[in-house]
JSON list of C-alpha atoms in Angstrom, two decimals:
[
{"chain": "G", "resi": 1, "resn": "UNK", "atom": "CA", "xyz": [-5.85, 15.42, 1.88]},
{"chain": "G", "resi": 2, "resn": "UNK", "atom": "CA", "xyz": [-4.33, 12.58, 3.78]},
{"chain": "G", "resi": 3, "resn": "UNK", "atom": "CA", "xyz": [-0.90, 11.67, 2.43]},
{"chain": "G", "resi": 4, "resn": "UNK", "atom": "CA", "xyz": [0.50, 8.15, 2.36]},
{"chain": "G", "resi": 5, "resn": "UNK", "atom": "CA", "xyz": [3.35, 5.91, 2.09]},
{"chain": "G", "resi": 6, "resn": "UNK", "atom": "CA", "xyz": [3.21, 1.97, 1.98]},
{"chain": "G", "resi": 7, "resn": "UNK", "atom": "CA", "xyz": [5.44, -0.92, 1.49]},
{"chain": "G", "resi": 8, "resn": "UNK", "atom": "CA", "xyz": [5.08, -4.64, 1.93]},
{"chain": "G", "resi": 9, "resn": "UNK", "atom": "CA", "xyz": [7.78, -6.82, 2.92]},
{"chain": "G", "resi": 10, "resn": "UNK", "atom": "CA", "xyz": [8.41, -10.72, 2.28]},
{"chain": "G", "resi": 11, "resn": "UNK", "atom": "CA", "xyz": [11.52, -12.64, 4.41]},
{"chain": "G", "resi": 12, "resn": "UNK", "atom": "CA", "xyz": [11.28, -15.16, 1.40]},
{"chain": "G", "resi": 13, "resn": "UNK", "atom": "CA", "xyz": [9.34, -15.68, -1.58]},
{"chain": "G", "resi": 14, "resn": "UNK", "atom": "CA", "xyz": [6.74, -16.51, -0.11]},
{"chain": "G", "resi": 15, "resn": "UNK", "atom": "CA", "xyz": [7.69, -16.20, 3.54]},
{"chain": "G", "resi": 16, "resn": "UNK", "atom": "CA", "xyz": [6.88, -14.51, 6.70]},
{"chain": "G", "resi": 17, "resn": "UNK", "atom": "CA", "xyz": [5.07, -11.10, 5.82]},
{"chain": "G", "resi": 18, "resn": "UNK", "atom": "CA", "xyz": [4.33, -7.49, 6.50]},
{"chain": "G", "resi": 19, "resn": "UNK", "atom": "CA", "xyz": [2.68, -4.27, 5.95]},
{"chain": "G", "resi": 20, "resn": "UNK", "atom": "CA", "xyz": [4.01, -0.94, 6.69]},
{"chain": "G", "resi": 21, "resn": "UNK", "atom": "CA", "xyz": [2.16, 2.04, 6.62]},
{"chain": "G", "resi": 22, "resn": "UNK", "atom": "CA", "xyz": [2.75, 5.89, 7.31]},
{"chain": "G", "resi": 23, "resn": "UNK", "atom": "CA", "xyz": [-0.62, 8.40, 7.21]},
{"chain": "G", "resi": 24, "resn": "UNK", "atom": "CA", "xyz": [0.01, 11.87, 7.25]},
{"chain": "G", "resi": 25, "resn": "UNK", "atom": "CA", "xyz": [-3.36, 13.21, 8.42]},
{"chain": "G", "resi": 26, "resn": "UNK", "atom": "CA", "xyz": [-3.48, 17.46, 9.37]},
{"chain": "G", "resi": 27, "resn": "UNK", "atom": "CA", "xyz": [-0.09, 17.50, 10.84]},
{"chain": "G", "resi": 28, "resn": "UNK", "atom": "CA", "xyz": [-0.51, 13.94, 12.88]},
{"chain": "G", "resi": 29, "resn": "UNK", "atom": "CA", "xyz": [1.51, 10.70, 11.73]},
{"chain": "G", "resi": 30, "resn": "UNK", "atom": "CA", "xyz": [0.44, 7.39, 12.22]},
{"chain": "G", "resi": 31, "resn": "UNK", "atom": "CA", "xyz": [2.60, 4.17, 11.91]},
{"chain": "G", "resi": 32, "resn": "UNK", "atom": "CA", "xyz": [1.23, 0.83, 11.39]},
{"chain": "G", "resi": 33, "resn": "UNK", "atom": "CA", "xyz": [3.39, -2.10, 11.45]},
{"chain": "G", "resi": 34, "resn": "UNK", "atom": "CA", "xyz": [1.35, -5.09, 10.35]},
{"chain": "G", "resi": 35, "resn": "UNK", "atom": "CA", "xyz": [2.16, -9.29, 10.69]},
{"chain": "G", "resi": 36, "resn": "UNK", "atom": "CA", "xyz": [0.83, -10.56, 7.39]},
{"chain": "G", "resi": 37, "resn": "UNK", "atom": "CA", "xyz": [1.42, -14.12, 7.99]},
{"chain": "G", "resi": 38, "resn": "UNK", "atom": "CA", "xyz": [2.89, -16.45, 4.96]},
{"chain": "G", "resi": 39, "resn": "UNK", "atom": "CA", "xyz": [2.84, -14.27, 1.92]},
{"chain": "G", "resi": 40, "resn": "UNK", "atom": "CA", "xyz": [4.94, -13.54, -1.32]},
{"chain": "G", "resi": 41, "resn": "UNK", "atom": "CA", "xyz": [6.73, -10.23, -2.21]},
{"chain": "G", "resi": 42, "resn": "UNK", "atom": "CA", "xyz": [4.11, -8.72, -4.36]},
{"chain": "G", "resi": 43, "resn": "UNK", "atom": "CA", "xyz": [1.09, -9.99, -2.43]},
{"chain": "G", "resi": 44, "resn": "UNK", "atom": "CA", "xyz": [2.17, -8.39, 0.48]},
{"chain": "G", "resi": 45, "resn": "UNK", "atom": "CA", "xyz": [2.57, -4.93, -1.24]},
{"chain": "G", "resi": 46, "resn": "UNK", "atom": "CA", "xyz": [-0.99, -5.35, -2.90]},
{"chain": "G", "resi": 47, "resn": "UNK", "atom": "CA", "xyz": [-2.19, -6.03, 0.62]},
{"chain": "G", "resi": 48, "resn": "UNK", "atom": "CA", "xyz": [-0.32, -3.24, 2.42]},
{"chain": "G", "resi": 49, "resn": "UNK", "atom": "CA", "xyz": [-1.94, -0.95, -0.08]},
{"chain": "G", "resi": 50, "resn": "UNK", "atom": "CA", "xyz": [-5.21, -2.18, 0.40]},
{"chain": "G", "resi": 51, "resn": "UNK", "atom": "CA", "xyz": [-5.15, -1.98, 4.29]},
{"chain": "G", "resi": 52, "resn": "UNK", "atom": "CA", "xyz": [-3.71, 1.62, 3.83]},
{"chain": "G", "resi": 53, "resn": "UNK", "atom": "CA", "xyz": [-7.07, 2.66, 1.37]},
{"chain": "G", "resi": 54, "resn": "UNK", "atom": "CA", "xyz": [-8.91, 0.77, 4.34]},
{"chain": "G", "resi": 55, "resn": "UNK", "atom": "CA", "xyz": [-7.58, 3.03, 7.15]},
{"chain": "G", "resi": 56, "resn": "UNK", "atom": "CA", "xyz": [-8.07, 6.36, 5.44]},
{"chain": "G", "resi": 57, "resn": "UNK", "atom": "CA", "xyz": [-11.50, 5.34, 4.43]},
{"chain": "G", "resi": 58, "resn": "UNK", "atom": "CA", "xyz": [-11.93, 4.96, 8.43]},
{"chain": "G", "resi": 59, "resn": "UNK", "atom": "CA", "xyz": [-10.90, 8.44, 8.84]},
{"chain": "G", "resi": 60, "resn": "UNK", "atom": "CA", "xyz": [-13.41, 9.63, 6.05]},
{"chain": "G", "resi": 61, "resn": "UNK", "atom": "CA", "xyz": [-11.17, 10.28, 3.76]},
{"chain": "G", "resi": 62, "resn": "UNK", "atom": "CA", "xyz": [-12.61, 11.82, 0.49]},
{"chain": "G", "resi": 63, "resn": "UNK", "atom": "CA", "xyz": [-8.53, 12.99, -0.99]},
{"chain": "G", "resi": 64, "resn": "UNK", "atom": "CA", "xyz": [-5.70, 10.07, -1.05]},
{"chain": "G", "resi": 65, "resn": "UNK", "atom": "CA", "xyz": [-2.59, 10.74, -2.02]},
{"chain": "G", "resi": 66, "resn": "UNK", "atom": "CA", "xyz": [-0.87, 7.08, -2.11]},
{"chain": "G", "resi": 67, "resn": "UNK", "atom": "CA", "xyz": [2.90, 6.64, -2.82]},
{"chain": "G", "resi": 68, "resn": "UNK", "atom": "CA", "xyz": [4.73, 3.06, -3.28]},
{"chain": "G", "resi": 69, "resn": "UNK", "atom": "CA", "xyz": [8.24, 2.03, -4.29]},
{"chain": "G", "resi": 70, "resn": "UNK", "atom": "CA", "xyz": [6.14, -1.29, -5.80]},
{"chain": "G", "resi": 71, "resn": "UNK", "atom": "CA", "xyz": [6.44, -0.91, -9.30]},
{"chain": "G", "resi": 72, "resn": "UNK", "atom": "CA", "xyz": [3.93, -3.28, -9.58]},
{"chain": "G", "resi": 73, "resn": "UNK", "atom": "CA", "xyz": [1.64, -2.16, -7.31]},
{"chain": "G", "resi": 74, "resn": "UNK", "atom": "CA", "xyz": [1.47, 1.24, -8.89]},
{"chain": "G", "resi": 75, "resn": "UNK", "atom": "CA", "xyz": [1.31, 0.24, -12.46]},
{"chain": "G", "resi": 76, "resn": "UNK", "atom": "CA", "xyz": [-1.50, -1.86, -11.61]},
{"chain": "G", "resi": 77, "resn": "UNK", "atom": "CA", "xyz": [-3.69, 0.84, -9.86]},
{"chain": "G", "resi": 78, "resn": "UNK", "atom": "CA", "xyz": [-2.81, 3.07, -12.39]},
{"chain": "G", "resi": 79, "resn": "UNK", "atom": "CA", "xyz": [-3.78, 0.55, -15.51]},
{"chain": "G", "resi": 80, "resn": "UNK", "atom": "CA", "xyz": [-6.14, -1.29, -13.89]},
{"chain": "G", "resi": 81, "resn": "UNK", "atom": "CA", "xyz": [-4.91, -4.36, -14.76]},
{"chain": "G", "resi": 82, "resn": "UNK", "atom": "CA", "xyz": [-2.48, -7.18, -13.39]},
{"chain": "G", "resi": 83, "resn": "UNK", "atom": "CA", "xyz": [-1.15, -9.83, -15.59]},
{"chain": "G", "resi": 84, "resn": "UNK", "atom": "CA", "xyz": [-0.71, -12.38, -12.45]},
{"chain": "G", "resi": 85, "resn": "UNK", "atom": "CA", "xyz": [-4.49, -13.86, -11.35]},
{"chain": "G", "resi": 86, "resn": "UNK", "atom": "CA", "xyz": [-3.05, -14.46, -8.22]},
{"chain": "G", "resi": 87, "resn": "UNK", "atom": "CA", "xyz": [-3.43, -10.75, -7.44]},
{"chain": "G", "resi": 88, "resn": "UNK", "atom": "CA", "xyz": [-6.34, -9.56, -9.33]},
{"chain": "G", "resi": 89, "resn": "UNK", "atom": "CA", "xyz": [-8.83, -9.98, -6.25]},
{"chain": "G", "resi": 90, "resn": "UNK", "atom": "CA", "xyz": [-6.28, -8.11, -3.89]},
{"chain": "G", "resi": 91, "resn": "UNK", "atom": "CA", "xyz": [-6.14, -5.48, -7.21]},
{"chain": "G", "resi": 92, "resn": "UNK", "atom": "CA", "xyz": [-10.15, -5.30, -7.56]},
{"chain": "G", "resi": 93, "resn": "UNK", "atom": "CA", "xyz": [-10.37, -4.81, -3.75]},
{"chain": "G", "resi": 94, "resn": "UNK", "atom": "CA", "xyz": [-7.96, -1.43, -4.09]},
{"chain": "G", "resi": 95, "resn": "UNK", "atom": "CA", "xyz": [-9.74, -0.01, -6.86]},
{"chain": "G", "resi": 96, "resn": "UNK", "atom": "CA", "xyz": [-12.84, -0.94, -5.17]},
{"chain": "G", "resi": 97, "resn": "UNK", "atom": "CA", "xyz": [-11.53, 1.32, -2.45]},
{"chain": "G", "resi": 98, "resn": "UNK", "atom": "CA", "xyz": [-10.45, 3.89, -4.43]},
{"chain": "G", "resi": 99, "resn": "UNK", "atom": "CA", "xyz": [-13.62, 4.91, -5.94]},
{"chain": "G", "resi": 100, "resn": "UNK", "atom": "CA", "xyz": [-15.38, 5.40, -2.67]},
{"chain": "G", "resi": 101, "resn": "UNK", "atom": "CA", "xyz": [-12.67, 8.39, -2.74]},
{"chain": "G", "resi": 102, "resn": "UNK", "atom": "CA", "xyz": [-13.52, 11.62, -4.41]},
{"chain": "G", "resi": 103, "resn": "UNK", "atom": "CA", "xyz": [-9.48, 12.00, -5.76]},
{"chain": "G", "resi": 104, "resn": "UNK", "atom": "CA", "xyz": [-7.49, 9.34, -5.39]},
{"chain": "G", "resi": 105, "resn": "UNK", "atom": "CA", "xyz": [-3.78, 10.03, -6.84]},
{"chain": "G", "resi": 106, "resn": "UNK", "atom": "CA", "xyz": [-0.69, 7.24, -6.93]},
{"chain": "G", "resi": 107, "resn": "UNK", "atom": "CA", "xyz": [2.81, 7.96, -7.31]},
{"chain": "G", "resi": 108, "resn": "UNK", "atom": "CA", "xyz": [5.52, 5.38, -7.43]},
{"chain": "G", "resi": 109, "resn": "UNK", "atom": "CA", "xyz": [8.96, 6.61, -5.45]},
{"chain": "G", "resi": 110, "resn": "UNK", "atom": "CA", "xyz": [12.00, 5.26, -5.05]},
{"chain": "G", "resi": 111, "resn": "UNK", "atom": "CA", "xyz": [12.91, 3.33, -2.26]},
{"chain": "G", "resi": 112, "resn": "UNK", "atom": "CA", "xyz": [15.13, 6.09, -0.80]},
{"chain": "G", "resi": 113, "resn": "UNK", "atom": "CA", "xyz": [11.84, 7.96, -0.28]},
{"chain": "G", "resi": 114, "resn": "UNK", "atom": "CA", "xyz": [10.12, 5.34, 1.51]},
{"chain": "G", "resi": 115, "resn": "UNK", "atom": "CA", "xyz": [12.21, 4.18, 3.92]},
{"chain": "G", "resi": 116, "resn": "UNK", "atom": "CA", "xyz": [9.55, 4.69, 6.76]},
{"chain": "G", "resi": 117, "resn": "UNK", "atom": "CA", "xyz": [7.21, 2.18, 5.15]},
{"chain": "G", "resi": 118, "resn": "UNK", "atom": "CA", "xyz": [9.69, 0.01, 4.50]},
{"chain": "G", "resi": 119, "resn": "UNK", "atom": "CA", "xyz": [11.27, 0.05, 8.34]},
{"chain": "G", "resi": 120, "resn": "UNK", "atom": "CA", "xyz": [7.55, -0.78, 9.34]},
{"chain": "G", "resi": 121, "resn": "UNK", "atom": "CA", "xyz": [7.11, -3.46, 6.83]},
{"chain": "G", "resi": 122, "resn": "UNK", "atom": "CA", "xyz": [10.15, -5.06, 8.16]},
{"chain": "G", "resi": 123, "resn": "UNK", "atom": "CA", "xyz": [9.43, -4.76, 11.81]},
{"chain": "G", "resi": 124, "resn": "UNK", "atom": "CA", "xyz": [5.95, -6.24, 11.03]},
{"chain": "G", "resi": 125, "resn": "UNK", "atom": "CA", "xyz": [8.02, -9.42, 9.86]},
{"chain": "G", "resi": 126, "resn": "UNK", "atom": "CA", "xyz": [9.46, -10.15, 13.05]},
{"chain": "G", "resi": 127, "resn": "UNK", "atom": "CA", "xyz": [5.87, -9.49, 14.42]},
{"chain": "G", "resi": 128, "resn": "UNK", "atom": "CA", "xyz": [4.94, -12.67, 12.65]}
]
């Protein structure tokens, strides 16, 4: 099972953007700090997620375990549904990913427990 944490950060709404993500992979940890270029808030947590299901699928991963402290994100993957149209391609592209997975699980966290992701995400800003 490959374990891991994402978070998307915005300086502004929209603004400059990026994409942090942690992968916990048989005792190895990867960090990715990615520029995302002019993006809101929740787009860039939709697309941090998305690159995240995008890297494990790399590494043949066939168990996900995904955790976010987007709200939004999370609901949305879970219901399979976003209210906003802006993000319902960046949505159908996750769940897209998802089912090329054999178990794919989400958990929302706080933000206390995702302070790695977000430290990337923010990083990735000035990377802009």
């Amino acid at each position: 099972m490959i374990e891991v944490n994402v978070d998307g950060a915005s300086a502004g709404n929209p603004g400059p953007s990026g994409a942090g993500i942690m992968i916990k992979n048989n005792g190895l940890v990867e960090k990715h700090s990615i520029p995302l270029g002019m993006m809101d808030n929740h787009e860039a947590e939709f697309t941090a997620c998305r690159m995240a299901l995008e890297f494990c699928l790399e590494k043949q991963a066939d168990i996900v375990w995904l955790r976010s402290d987007s709200q939004a994100v999370v609901h949305a993957i879970e219901k399979e549904f976003v209210r906003n149209s802006q993000y319902k391609p960046l949505l159908e592209e996750i769940l897209g990913l998802t089912k090329q997975m054999n178990l794919f699980f989400v958990k929302w966290v706080p933000s206390k427990e995702n302070k790695a992701a977000d430290e990337l995400a923010r990083k990735a800003i000035h990377l802009n």
